[in-house]
Tab-separated table of C-alpha atoms in Angstrom:
chain	number	residue	atom	x	y	z
A	1	GLY	CA	7.768	-1.210	-13.865
A	2	ALA	CA	4.111	-1.856	-14.507
A	3	VAL	CA	1.670	1.051	-14.409
A	4	VAL	CA	-1.628	1.251	-12.572
A	5	SER	CA	-3.737	4.345	-13.131
A	6	GLN	CA	-6.490	5.443	-10.755
A	7	HIS	CA	-9.059	8.123	-11.404
A	8	PRO	CA	-10.164	10.535	-10.068
A	9	SER	CA	-7.412	11.604	-7.696
A	10	ARG	CA	-9.754	13.782	-5.710
A	11	VAL	CA	-13.525	14.002	-5.491
A	12	ILE	CA	-15.977	15.923	-3.360
A	13	CYS	CA	-19.569	14.760	-3.367
A	14	LYS	CA	-22.779	15.468	-1.541
A	15	SER	CA	-24.102	13.131	1.092
A	16	GLY	CA	-26.419	10.542	-0.432
A	17	THR	CA	-24.832	10.497	-3.874
A	18	SER	CA	-22.683	7.718	-5.345
A	19	VAL	CA	-19.098	8.005	-6.491
A	20	LYS	CA	-17.249	5.735	-8.905
A	21	ILE	CA	-13.492	5.266	-8.755
A	22	GLU	CA	-11.654	3.572	-11.614
A	23	CYS	CA	-8.479	1.522	-11.464
A	24	ARG	CA	-6.745	0.540	-14.698
A	25	SER	CA	-3.704	-1.585	-15.392
A	26	LEU	CA	-2.129	0.179	-18.357
A	27	ASP	CA	0.493	-2.272	-19.576
A	28	PHE	CA	-0.521	-5.628	-18.181
A	29	GLN	CA	-3.597	-7.698	-17.611
A	30	ALA	CA	-4.831	-8.162	-14.082
A	31	THR	CA	-7.271	-10.921	-13.229
A	32	THR	CA	-7.144	-9.691	-9.648
A	33	MET	CA	-7.021	-6.168	-8.271
A	34	PHE	CA	-7.122	-4.984	-4.680
A	35	TRP	CA	-8.883	-2.053	-3.075
A	36	TYR	CA	-7.506	-0.452	0.088
A	37	ARG	CA	-8.703	2.318	2.335
A	38	GLN	CA	-6.640	4.528	4.586
A	39	PHE	CA	-7.977	6.444	7.569
A	40	PRO	CA	-5.906	9.327	8.959
A	41	LYS	CA	-2.764	8.164	10.739
A	42	GLN	CA	-3.598	4.522	10.048
A	43	SER	CA	-2.241	1.911	7.700
A	44	LEU	CA	-3.674	0.868	4.366
A	45	MET	CA	-6.484	-1.584	5.092
A	46	LEU	CA	-7.559	-4.109	2.475
A	47	MET	CA	-11.254	-3.696	1.690
A	48	ALA	CA	-11.790	-6.246	-1.043
A	49	THR	CA	-10.244	-8.340	-3.766
A	50	SER	CA	-11.664	-7.647	-7.195
A	51	ASN	CA	-11.859	-10.716	-9.451
A	52	GLU	CA	-12.258	-10.394	-13.216
A	53	GLY	CA	-15.518	-11.927	-14.355
A	54	SER	CA	-16.720	-12.915	-10.907
A	55	LYS	CA	-17.807	-11.456	-7.597
A	56	ALA	CA	-15.421	-9.512	-5.423
A	57	THR	CA	-14.251	-10.958	-2.139
A	58	TYR	CA	-14.803	-8.548	0.730
A	59	GLU	CA	-12.823	-8.381	3.956
A	60	GLN	CA	-14.604	-8.767	7.252
A	61	GLY	CA	-16.521	-5.663	8.223
A	62	VAL	CA	-16.684	-4.161	4.725
A	63	GLU	CA	-20.235	-3.705	3.453
A	64	LYS	CA	-20.502	-5.120	-0.048
A	65	ASP	CA	-23.698	-3.175	-0.772
A	66	LYS	CA	-22.009	0.065	0.204
A	67	PHE	CA	-18.806	-0.548	-1.751
A	68	LEU	CA	-19.728	-2.057	-5.101
A	69	ILE	CA	-16.858	-3.539	-7.058
A	70	ASN	CA	-16.975	-4.415	-10.722
A	71	HIS	CA	-14.108	-6.019	-12.628
A	72	ALA	CA	-15.535	-6.357	-16.106
A	73	SER	CA	-12.290	-6.548	-18.048
A	74	LEU	CA	-8.715	-7.640	-17.493
A	75	THR	CA	-7.541	-4.043	-17.225
A	76	LEU	CA	-10.292	-2.253	-15.316
A	77	SER	CA	-11.803	-2.499	-11.854
A	78	THR	CA	-14.230	0.039	-10.451
A	79	LEU	CA	-15.208	0.811	-6.879
A	80	THR	CA	-18.520	2.603	-6.391
A	81	VAL	CA	-19.239	4.136	-3.012
A	82	THR	CA	-23.032	4.128	-2.913
A	83	SER	CA	-25.149	6.586	-0.952
A	84	ALA	CA	-22.015	8.166	0.418
A	85	HIS	CA	-21.968	9.665	3.901
A	86	PRO	CA	-19.366	11.837	5.616
A	87	GLU	CA	-17.935	8.797	7.412
A	88	ASP	CA	-17.039	7.357	3.986
A	89	SER	CA	-14.627	10.248	3.505
A	90	SER	CA	-11.248	8.616	3.216
A	91	PHE	CA	-8.348	7.795	0.938
A	92	TYR	CA	-8.974	4.861	-1.398
A	93	ILE	CA	-6.212	3.169	-3.391
A	94	CYS	CA	-6.053	0.191	-5.710
A	95	SER	CA	-3.268	-2.209	-6.598
A	96	ALA	CA	-2.604	-5.034	-9.029
A	97	ARG	CA	0.158	-7.558	-9.468
A	98	PRO	CA	1.290	-8.705	-12.934
A	99	GLN	CA	1.422	-12.462	-13.245
A	100	GLY	CA	4.837	-13.744	-12.288
A	101	ASN	CA	5.698	-10.593	-10.324
A	102	THR	CA	6.175	-10.661	-6.588
A	103	GLU	CA	5.572	-6.944	-6.126
A	104	ALA	CA	2.292	-5.084	-6.375
A	105	PHE	CA	1.786	-1.856	-8.304
A	106	PHE	CA	-0.451	0.868	-6.986
A	107	GLY	CA	-2.652	3.562	-8.395
A	108	GLN	CA	-2.229	7.140	-7.254
A	109	GLY	CA	-5.157	6.918	-4.856
A	110	THR	CA	-8.423	8.851	-4.566
A	111	ARG	CA	-9.193	11.315	-1.800
A	112	LEU	CA	-12.957	11.207	-1.262
A	113	THR	CA	-14.665	13.933	0.725
A	114	VAL	CA	-18.385	13.627	1.376
A	115	VAL	CA	-20.058	16.860	2.464
B	1	ILE	CA	-5.717	-10.106	13.092
B	2	LEU	CA	-2.180	-9.801	11.789
B	3	ASN	CA	0.060	-7.305	13.524
B	4	VAL	CA	2.580	-5.540	11.329
B	5	GLU	CA	4.261	-2.749	13.244
B	6	GLN	CA	6.680	-0.094	12.181
B	7	SER	CA	8.833	2.221	14.236
B	8	PRO	CA	9.443	5.003	14.579
B	9	GLN	CA	6.243	6.592	13.329
B	10	SER	CA	8.163	9.612	12.041
B	11	LEU	CA	11.739	10.706	11.727
B	12	HIS	CA	13.467	13.998	10.951
B	13	VAL	CA	17.115	13.819	9.899
B	14	GLN	CA	19.632	16.155	8.376
B	15	GLU	CA	20.952	15.731	4.871
B	16	GLY	CA	23.871	13.312	4.935
B	17	ASP	CA	22.710	11.452	8.045
B	18	SER	CA	22.246	7.722	7.865
B	19	THR	CA	19.065	6.330	9.317
B	20	ASN	CA	17.179	3.114	9.825
B	21	PHE	CA	13.725	1.969	10.775
B	22	THR	CA	12.070	-1.259	11.774
B	23	CYS	CA	9.213	-3.444	10.636
B	24	SER	CA	8.072	-6.282	12.882
B	25	PHE	CA	5.723	-9.000	11.707
B	26	PRO	CA	4.445	-12.441	12.738
B	27	SER	CA	7.289	-14.946	12.511
B	28	SER	CA	4.994	-17.916	11.887
B	29	ASN	CA	3.719	-18.749	8.375
B	30	PHE	CA	6.219	-16.394	6.793
B	31	TYR	CA	5.873	-15.933	3.048
B	32	ALA	CA	7.635	-12.671	2.205
B	33	LEU	CA	8.102	-9.123	3.396
B	34	HIS	CA	7.630	-6.113	1.125
B	35	TRP	CA	9.039	-2.608	1.518
B	36	TYR	CA	7.453	0.335	-0.299
B	37	ARG	CA	8.349	4.003	-0.569
B	38	TRP	CA	5.400	6.377	-0.791
B	39	GLU	CA	6.086	9.952	-1.773
B	40	THR	CA	3.388	12.552	-1.355
B	41	ALA	CA	0.959	12.723	-4.303
B	42	LYS	CA	2.513	9.644	-5.945
B	43	SER	CA	1.822	5.905	-5.975
B	44	PRO	CA	3.591	3.650	-3.480
B	45	GLU	CA	6.677	2.263	-5.178
B	46	ALA	CA	8.076	-1.177	-4.408
B	47	LEU	CA	11.600	-1.133	-2.984
B	48	PHE	CA	12.237	-4.720	-1.991
B	49	VAL	CA	10.542	-8.077	-1.715
B	50	MET	CA	12.406	-10.185	0.816
B	51	THR	CA	11.882	-13.889	1.214
B	52	LEU	CA	14.892	-15.565	2.831
B	53	ASN	CA	15.991	-15.370	6.435
B	54	GLY	CA	19.246	-13.428	6.591
B	55	ASP	CA	18.540	-11.821	3.226
B	56	GLU	CA	20.044	-8.436	2.574
B	57	LYS	CA	18.986	-6.367	-0.421
B	58	LYS	CA	20.355	-3.095	-1.698
B	59	LYS	CA	19.200	-0.408	-4.107
B	60	GLY	CA	21.564	2.538	-4.261
B	61	ARG	CA	21.823	4.055	-0.789
B	62	ILE	CA	18.907	2.017	0.550
B	63	SER	CA	19.292	-1.483	1.926
B	64	ALA	CA	17.161	-3.872	3.927
B	65	THR	CA	17.765	-6.925	6.078
B	66	LEU	CA	15.419	-9.696	7.138
B	67	ASN	CA	15.151	-11.921	10.205
B	68	THR	CA	12.235	-14.295	9.767
B	69	LYS	CA	12.892	-16.242	12.963
B	70	GLU	CA	12.415	-13.221	15.188
B	71	GLY	CA	10.044	-11.439	12.838
B	72	TYR	CA	11.689	-8.165	11.918
B	73	SER	CA	13.196	-6.308	8.998
B	74	TYR	CA	15.345	-3.195	9.016
B	75	LEU	CA	15.476	-0.592	6.277
B	76	TYR	CA	18.649	1.509	6.129
B	77	ILE	CA	19.270	4.722	4.241
B	78	LYS	CA	22.870	5.843	3.966
B	79	GLY	CA	23.655	9.524	3.497
B	80	SER	CA	20.021	10.690	3.439
B	81	GLN	CA	19.040	13.209	0.794
B	82	PRO	CA	15.948	15.471	0.655
B	83	GLU	CA	14.550	13.305	-2.147
B	84	ASP	CA	14.458	10.388	0.300
B	85	SER	CA	11.673	12.175	2.175
B	86	ALA	CA	8.674	9.861	1.988
B	87	THR	CA	6.654	7.383	3.980
B	88	TYR	CA	8.232	3.939	4.063
B	89	LEU	CA	5.768	1.083	4.364
B	90	CYS	CA	6.330	-2.564	4.994
B	91	ALA	CA	3.730	-5.162	4.091
B	92	PHE	CA	3.232	-8.801	4.958
B	93	PRO	CA	1.511	-10.979	2.356
B	94	THR	CA	-1.179	-13.445	3.352
B	95	GLY	CA	-3.881	-15.322	1.451
B	96	GLY	CA	-1.375	-17.214	-0.654
B	97	GLY	CA	0.741	-14.118	-1.071
B	98	ASN	CA	-1.894	-11.997	-2.769
B	99	LYS	CA	-3.240	-9.921	0.095
B	100	LEU	CA	-0.980	-7.400	1.786
B	101	THR	CA	-1.233	-6.356	5.418
B	102	PHE	CA	0.525	-3.037	5.824
B	103	GLY	CA	2.278	-1.418	8.727
B	104	THR	CA	1.408	2.194	9.553
B	105	GLY	CA	4.605	3.395	7.965
B	106	THR	CA	7.568	5.518	8.974
B	107	GLN	CA	7.388	9.086	7.720
B	108	LEU	CA	10.894	10.316	6.924
B	109	LYS	CA	11.755	13.967	6.402
B	110	VAL	CA	15.274	14.858	5.343
B	111	GLU	CA	16.157	18.477	5.914
B	112	LEU	CA	18.899	20.543	4.315
């Protein structure tokens, strides 16, 4: 199957700093990638749809200035958590779907802890 | 807000037991239903994408059925093995099939 790589897998940062998470499609091109967040004991919640060469589409309630998404190439989307606070501590995971595929492929996820 | 529910939340079985769990979803505007297996420290892995009412799909000891009219899907594991231990997620596509709304998952632990 297709491979999506996400980095870093784990990051601890100080409150007020920014953290960048990368999501790469290794063996296919992805015009669209998806960013999810998971709170403890809850399901994966879609945060935003990352669109290559254009602005991301954010889900209701997700602050676009807090969660900056850049999709500058067909194989890379980045999510930057700006001015992180402890409440941003969570598990973030990306996915992409090769054209013509019905299933999505996921990265390994990033565990963010803001102290 | 779409409601995709899974039950049970967690399940402990003995090696060799067969087990099943449920995903319920809105029966209107059905597009497809996805099942994923998510092992600890790995990426979620697609098991099945189901589209037709009455569909039954199988992959080894794992199979799934679909009832779109009543809005549920069952996932069955026959003769559970420790390597089947994982969280099983179902997801309901919306937004033209691109966005996935996930259930909370069923966490399966298979003990020796």
